[in-house]
PDB file of C-alpha atoms in Angstrom:
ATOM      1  CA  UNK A   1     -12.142  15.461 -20.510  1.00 46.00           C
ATOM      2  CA  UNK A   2     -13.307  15.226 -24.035  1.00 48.00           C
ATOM      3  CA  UNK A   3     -16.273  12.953 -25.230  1.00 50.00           C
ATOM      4  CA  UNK A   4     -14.120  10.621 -27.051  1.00 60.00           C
ATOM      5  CA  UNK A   5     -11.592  10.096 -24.827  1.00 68.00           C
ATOM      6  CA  UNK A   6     -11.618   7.028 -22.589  1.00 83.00           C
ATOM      7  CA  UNK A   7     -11.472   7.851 -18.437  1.00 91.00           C
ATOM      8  CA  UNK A   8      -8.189   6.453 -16.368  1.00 93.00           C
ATOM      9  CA  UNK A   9      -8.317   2.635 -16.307  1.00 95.00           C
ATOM     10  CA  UNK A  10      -8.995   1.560 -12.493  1.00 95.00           C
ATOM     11  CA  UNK A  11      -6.430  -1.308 -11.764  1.00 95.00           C
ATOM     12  CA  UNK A  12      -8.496  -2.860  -8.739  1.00 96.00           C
ATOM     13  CA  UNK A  13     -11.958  -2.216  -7.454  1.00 96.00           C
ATOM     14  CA  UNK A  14     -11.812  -1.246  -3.607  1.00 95.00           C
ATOM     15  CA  UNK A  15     -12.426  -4.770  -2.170  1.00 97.00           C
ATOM     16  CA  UNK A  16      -9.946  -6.230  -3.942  1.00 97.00           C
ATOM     17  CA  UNK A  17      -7.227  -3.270  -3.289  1.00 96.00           C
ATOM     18  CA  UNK A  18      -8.211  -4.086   0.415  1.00 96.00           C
ATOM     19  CA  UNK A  19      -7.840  -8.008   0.140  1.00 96.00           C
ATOM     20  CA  UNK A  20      -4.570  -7.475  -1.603  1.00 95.00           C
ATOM     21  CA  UNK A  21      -3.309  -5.036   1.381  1.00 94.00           C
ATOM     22  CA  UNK A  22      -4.466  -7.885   3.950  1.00 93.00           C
ATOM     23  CA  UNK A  23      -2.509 -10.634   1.682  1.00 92.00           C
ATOM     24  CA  UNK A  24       0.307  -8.491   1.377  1.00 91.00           C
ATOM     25  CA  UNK A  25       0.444  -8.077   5.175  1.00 87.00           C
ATOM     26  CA  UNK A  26       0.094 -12.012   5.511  1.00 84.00           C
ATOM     27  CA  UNK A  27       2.948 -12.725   2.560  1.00 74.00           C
ATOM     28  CA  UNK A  28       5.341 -10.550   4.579  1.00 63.00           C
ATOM     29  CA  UNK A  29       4.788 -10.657   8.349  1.00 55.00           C
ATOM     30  CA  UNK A  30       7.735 -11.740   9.628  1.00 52.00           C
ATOM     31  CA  UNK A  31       9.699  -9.086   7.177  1.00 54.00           C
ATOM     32  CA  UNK A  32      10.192  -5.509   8.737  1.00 50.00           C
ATOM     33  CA  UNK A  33      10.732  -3.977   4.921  1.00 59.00           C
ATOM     34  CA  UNK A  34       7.980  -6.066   3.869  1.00 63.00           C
ATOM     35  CA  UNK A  35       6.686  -4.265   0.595  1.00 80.00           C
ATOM     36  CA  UNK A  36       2.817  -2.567   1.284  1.00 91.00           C
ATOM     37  CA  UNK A  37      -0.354  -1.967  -1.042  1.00 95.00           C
ATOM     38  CA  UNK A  38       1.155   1.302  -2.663  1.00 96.00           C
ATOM     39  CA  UNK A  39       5.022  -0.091  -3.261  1.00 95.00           C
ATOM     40  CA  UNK A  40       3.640  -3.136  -5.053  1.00 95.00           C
ATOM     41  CA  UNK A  41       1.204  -1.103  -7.244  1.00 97.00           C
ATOM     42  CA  UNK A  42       3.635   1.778  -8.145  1.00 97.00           C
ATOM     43  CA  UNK A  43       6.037  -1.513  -8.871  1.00 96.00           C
ATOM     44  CA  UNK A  44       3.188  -3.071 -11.072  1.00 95.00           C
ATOM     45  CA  UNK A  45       2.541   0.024 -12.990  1.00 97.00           C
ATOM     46  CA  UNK A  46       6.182   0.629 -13.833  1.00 96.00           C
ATOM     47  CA  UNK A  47       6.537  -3.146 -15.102  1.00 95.00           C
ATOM     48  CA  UNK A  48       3.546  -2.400 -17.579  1.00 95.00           C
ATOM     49  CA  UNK A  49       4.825   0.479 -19.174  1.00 95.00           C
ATOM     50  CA  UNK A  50       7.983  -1.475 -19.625  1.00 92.00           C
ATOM     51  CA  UNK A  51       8.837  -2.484 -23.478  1.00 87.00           C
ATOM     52  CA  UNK A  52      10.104  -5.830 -21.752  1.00 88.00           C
ATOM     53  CA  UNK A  53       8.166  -6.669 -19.095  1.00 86.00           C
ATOM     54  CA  UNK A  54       9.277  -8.802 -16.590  1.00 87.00           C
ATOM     55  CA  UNK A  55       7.259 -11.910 -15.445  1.00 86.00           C
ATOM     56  CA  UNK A  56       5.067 -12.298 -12.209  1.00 83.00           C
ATOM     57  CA  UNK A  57       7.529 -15.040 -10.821  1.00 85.00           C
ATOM     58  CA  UNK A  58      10.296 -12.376 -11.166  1.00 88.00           C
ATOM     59  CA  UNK A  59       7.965  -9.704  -9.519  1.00 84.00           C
ATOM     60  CA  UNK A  60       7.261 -11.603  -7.251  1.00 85.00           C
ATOM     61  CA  UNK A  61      11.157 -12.457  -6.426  1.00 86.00           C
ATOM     62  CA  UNK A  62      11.678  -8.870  -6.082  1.00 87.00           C
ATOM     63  CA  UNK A  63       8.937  -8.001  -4.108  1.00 87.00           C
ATOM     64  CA  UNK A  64       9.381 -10.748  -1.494  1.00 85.00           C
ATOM     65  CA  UNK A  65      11.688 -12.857   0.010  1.00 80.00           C
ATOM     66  CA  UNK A  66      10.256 -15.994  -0.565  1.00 80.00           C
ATOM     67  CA  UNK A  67       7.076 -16.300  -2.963  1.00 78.00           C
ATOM     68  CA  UNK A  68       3.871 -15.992  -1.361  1.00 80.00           C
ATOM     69  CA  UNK A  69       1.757 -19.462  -1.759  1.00 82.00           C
ATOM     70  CA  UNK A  70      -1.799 -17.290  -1.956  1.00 87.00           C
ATOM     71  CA  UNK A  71      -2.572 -17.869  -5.409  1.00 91.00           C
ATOM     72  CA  UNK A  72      -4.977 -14.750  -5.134  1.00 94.00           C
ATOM     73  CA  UNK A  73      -2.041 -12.430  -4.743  1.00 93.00           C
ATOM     74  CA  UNK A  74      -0.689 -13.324  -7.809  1.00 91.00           C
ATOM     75  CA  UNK A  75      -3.918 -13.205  -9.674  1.00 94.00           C
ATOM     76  CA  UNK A  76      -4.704  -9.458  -8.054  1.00 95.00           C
ATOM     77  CA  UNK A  77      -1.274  -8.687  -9.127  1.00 93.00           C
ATOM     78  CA  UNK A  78      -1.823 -10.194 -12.797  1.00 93.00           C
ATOM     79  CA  UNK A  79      -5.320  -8.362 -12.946  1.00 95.00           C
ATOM     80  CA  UNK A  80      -3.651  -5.021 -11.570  1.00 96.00           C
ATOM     81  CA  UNK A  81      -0.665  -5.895 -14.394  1.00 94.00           C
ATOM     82  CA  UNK A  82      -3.084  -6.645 -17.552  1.00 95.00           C
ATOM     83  CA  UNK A  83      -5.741  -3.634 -16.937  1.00 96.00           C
ATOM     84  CA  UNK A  84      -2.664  -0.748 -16.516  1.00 96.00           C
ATOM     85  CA  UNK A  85      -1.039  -2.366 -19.834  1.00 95.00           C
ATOM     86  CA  UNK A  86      -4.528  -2.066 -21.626  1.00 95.00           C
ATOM     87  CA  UNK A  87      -5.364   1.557 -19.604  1.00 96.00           C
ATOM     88  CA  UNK A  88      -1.729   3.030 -21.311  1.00 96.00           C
ATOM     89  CA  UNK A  89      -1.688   1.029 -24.627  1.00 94.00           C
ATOM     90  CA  UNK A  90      -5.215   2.507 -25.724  1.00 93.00           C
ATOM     91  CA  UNK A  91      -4.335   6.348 -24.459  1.00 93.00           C
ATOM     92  CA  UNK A  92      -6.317   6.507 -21.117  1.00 94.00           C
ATOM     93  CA  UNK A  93      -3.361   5.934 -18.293  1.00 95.00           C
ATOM     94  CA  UNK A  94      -4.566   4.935 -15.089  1.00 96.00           C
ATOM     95  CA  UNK A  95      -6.609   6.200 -12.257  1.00 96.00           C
ATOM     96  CA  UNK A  96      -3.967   6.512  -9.240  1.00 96.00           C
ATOM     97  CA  UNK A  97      -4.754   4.275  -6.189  1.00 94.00           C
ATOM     98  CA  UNK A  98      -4.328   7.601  -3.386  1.00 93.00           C
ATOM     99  CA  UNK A  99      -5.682  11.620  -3.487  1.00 89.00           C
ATOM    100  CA  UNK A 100      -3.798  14.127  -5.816  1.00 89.00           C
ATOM    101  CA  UNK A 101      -3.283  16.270  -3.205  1.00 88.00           C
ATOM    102  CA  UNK A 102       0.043  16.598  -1.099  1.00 90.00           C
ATOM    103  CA  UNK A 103      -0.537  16.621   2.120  1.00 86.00           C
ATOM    104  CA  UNK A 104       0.258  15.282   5.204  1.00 84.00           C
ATOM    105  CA  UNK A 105      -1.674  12.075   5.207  1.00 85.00           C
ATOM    106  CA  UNK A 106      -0.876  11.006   1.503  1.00 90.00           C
ATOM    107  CA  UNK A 107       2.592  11.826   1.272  1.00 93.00           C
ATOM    108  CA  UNK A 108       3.308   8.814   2.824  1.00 93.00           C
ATOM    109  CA  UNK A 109       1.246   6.495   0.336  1.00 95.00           C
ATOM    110  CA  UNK A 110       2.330   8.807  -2.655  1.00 96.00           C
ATOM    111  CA  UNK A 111       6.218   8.064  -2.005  1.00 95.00           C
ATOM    112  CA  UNK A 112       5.573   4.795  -1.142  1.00 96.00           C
ATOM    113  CA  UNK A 113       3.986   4.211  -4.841  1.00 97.00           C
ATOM    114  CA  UNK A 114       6.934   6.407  -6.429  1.00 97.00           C
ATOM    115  CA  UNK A 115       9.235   4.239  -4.460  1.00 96.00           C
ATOM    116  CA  UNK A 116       7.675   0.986  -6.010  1.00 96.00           C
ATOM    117  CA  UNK A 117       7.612   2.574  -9.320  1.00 97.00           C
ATOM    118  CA  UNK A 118      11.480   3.277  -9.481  1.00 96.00           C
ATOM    119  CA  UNK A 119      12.217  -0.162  -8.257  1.00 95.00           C
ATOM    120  CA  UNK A 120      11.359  -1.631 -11.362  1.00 95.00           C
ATOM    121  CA  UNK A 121      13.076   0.760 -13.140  1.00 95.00           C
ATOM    122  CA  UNK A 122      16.690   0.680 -11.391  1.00 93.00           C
ATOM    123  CA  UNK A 123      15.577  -3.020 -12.058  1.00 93.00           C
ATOM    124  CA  UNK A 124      15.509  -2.805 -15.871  1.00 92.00           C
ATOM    125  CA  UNK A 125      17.665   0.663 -15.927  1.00 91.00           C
ATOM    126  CA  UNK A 126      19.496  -0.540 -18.958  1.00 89.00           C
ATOM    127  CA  UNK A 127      16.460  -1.233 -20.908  1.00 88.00           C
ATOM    128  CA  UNK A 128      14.310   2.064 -20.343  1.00 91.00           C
ATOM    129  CA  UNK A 129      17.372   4.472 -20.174  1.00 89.00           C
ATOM    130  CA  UNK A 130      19.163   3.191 -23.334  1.00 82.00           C
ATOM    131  CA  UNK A 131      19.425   5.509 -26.212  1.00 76.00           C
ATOM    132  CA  UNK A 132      17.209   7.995 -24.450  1.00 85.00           C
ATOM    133  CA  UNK A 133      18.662   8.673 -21.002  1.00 86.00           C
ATOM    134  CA  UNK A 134      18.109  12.229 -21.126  1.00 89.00           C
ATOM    135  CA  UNK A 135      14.748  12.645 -21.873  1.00 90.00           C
ATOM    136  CA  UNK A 136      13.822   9.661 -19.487  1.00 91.00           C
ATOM    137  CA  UNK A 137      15.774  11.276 -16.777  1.00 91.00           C
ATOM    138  CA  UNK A 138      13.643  14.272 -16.867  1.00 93.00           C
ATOM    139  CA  UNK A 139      10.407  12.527 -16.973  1.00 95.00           C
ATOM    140  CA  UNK A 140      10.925  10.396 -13.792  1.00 95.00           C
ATOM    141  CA  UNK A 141      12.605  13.367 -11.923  1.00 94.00           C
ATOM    142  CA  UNK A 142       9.060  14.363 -10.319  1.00 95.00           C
ATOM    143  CA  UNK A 143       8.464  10.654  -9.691  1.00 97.00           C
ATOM    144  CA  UNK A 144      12.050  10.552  -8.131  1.00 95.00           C
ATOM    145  CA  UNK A 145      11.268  13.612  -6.091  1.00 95.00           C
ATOM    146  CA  UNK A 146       8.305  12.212  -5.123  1.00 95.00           C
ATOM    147  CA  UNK A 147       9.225   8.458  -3.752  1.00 94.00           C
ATOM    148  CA  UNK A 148      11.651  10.154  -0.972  1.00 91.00           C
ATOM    149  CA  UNK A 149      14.646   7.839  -2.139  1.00 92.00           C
ATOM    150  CA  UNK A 150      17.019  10.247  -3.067  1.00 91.00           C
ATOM    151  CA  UNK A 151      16.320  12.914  -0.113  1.00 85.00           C
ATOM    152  CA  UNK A 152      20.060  12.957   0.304  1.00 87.00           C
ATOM    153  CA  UNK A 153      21.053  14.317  -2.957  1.00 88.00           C
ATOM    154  CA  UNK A 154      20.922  17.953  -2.444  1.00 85.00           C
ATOM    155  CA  UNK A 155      19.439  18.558  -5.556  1.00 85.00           C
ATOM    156  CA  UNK A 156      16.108  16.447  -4.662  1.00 87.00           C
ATOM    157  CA  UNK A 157      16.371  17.580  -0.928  1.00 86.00           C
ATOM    158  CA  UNK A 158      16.040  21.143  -2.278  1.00 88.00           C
ATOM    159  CA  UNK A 159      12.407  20.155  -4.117  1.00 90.00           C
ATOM    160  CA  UNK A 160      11.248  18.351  -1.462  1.00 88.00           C
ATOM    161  CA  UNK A 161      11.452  21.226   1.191  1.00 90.00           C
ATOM    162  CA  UNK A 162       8.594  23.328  -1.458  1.00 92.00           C
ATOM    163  CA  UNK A 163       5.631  21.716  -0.687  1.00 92.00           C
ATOM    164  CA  UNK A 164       3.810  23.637  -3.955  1.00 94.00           C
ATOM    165  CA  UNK A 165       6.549  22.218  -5.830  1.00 94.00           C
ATOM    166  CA  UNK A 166       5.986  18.539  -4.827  1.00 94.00           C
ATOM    167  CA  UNK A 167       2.147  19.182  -5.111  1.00 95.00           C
ATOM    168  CA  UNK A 168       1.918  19.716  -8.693  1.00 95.00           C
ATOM    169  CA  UNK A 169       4.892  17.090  -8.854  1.00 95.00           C
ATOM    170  CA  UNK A 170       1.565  14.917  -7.792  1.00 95.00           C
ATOM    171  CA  UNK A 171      -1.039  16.757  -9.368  1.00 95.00           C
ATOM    172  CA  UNK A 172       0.885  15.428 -12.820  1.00 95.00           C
ATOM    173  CA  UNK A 173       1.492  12.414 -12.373  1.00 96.00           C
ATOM    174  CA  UNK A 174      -1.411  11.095 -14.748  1.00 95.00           C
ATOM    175  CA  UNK A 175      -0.011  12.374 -17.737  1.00 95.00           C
ATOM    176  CA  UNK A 176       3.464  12.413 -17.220  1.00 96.00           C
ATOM    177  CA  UNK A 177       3.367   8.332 -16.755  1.00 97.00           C
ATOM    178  CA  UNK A 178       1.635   8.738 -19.972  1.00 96.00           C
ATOM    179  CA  UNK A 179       4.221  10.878 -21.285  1.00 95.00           C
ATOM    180  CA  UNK A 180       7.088   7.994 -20.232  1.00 95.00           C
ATOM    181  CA  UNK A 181       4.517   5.326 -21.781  1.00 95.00           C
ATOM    182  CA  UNK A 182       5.015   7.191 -25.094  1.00 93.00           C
ATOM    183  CA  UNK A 183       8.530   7.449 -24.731  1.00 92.00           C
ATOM    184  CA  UNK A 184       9.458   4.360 -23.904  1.00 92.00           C
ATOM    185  CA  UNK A 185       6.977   2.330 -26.812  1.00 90.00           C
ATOM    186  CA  UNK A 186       7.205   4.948 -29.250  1.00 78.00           C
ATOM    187  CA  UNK A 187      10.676   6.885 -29.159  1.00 59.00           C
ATOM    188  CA  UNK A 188      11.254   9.575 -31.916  1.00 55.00           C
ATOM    189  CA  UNK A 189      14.617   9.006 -33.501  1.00 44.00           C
ATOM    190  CA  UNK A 190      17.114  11.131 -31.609  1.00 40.00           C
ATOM    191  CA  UNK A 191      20.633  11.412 -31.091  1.00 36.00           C
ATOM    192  CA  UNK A 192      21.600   9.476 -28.057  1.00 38.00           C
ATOM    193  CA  UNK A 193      22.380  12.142 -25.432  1.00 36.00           C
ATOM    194  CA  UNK A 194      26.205  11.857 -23.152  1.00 34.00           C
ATOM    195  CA  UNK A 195      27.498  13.300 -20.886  1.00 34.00           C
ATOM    196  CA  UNK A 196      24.592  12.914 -17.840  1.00 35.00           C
ATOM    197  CA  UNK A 197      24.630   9.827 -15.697  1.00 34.00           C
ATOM    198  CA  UNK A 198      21.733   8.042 -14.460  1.00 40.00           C
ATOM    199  CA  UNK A 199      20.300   8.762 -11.254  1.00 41.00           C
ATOM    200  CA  UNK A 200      21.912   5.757  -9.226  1.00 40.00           C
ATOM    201  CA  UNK A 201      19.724   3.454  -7.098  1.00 38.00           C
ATOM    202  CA  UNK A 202      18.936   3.878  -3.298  1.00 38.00           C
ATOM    203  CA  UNK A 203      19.397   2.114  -0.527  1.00 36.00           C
ATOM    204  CA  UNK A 204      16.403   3.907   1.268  1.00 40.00           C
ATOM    205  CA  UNK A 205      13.852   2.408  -0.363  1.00 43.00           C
ATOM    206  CA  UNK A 206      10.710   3.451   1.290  1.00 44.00           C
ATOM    207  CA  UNK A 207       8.427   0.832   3.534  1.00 38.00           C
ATOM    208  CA  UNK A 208       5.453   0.877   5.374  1.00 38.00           C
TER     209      UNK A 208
END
């Protein structure tokens, strides 16, 4: 890292990542695709690199069933929201809440954060596709690889089944969300690309 550049902005601290994993258990007890820690976070991330955010009662719409009356969770979610928004607007991205290593016992959280991540996107698909589908298309395809929802495609099931492959998938993550960032807030002017269709949204999405 150079001197002058700013380290990965951490979202939470670790007590409150672990008192927003107990309230998101509470929220969503009775729900057996209730959303966990790393699908909400991946979700929140996505939403702040958005050029249209959408607002916390709409998050929290799509995140739960009915809204969750723990004011806490919606101030975690806010402070999670605000510091990834201020950790990509000034340059420095965001420190990742799990290891950067692809193994056995973070796959699991890292798909589950990819997952989260392309549900706000299939949510606003209109808005960060647009004019630029092509080059957004290849920026989320390690993302997409990554959150397990499209293991059916043959394509994706092919990437999946090299675990090097998905490894530095993970390993660069920091700088390609920083990459999409750019892209979405600060396009270059470029033809709009036809001819390749979106990557359609699963049903699979991926739960704790």
């Amino acid at each position: 890292m150079q001197e002058d550049q700013q380290p990965p902005q951490i979202l939470l601290t670790e007590t409150q990542l672990d008192e927003l994993d107990e309230l998101l258990s509470l929220a969503d007890q009775d729900d057996d695709e209730a959303s966990n820690l790393m699908v909400v976070l991946g979700y929140v991330t996505a939403q702040a690199m958005s050029p249209r955010p959408a607002t916390v009662a709409d998050w929290l719409a799509a995140l739960f069933d009915e809204p969750p009356k723990s004011p806490t969770l919606q101030t975690l979610l806010e402070t999670a929201y605000r510091l990834a928004t201020q950790g990509f607007y000034q340059g420095a991205g965001i420190e990742l809440p799990f290891s950067s290593d692809w193994q056995e016992d973070t796959e699991e959280l890292i798909g589950d954060w990819c997952a989260g991540f392309m549900q706000a996107v299939f949510e606003q698909e209109d808005l960060w596709f647009g004019n630029q589908e092509q080059q957004l298309a290849e920026l989320l395809l390690p993302v997409m690889a990554l959150s397990g929802l499209f293991a059916d495609e043959e394509e994706f099931a092919e990437l999946e089944e090299d675990p090097a492959l998905m490894q530095a998938f993970t390993r660069q993550l920091p700088e390609l969300l920083l990459d999409i960032y750019c892209q979405l807030n600060a396009p270059e002017e470029k033809p709009t690309p036809t001819g390749k269709a979106k990557p359609g949204k699963s049903k699979n999405r991926r739960r704790k």
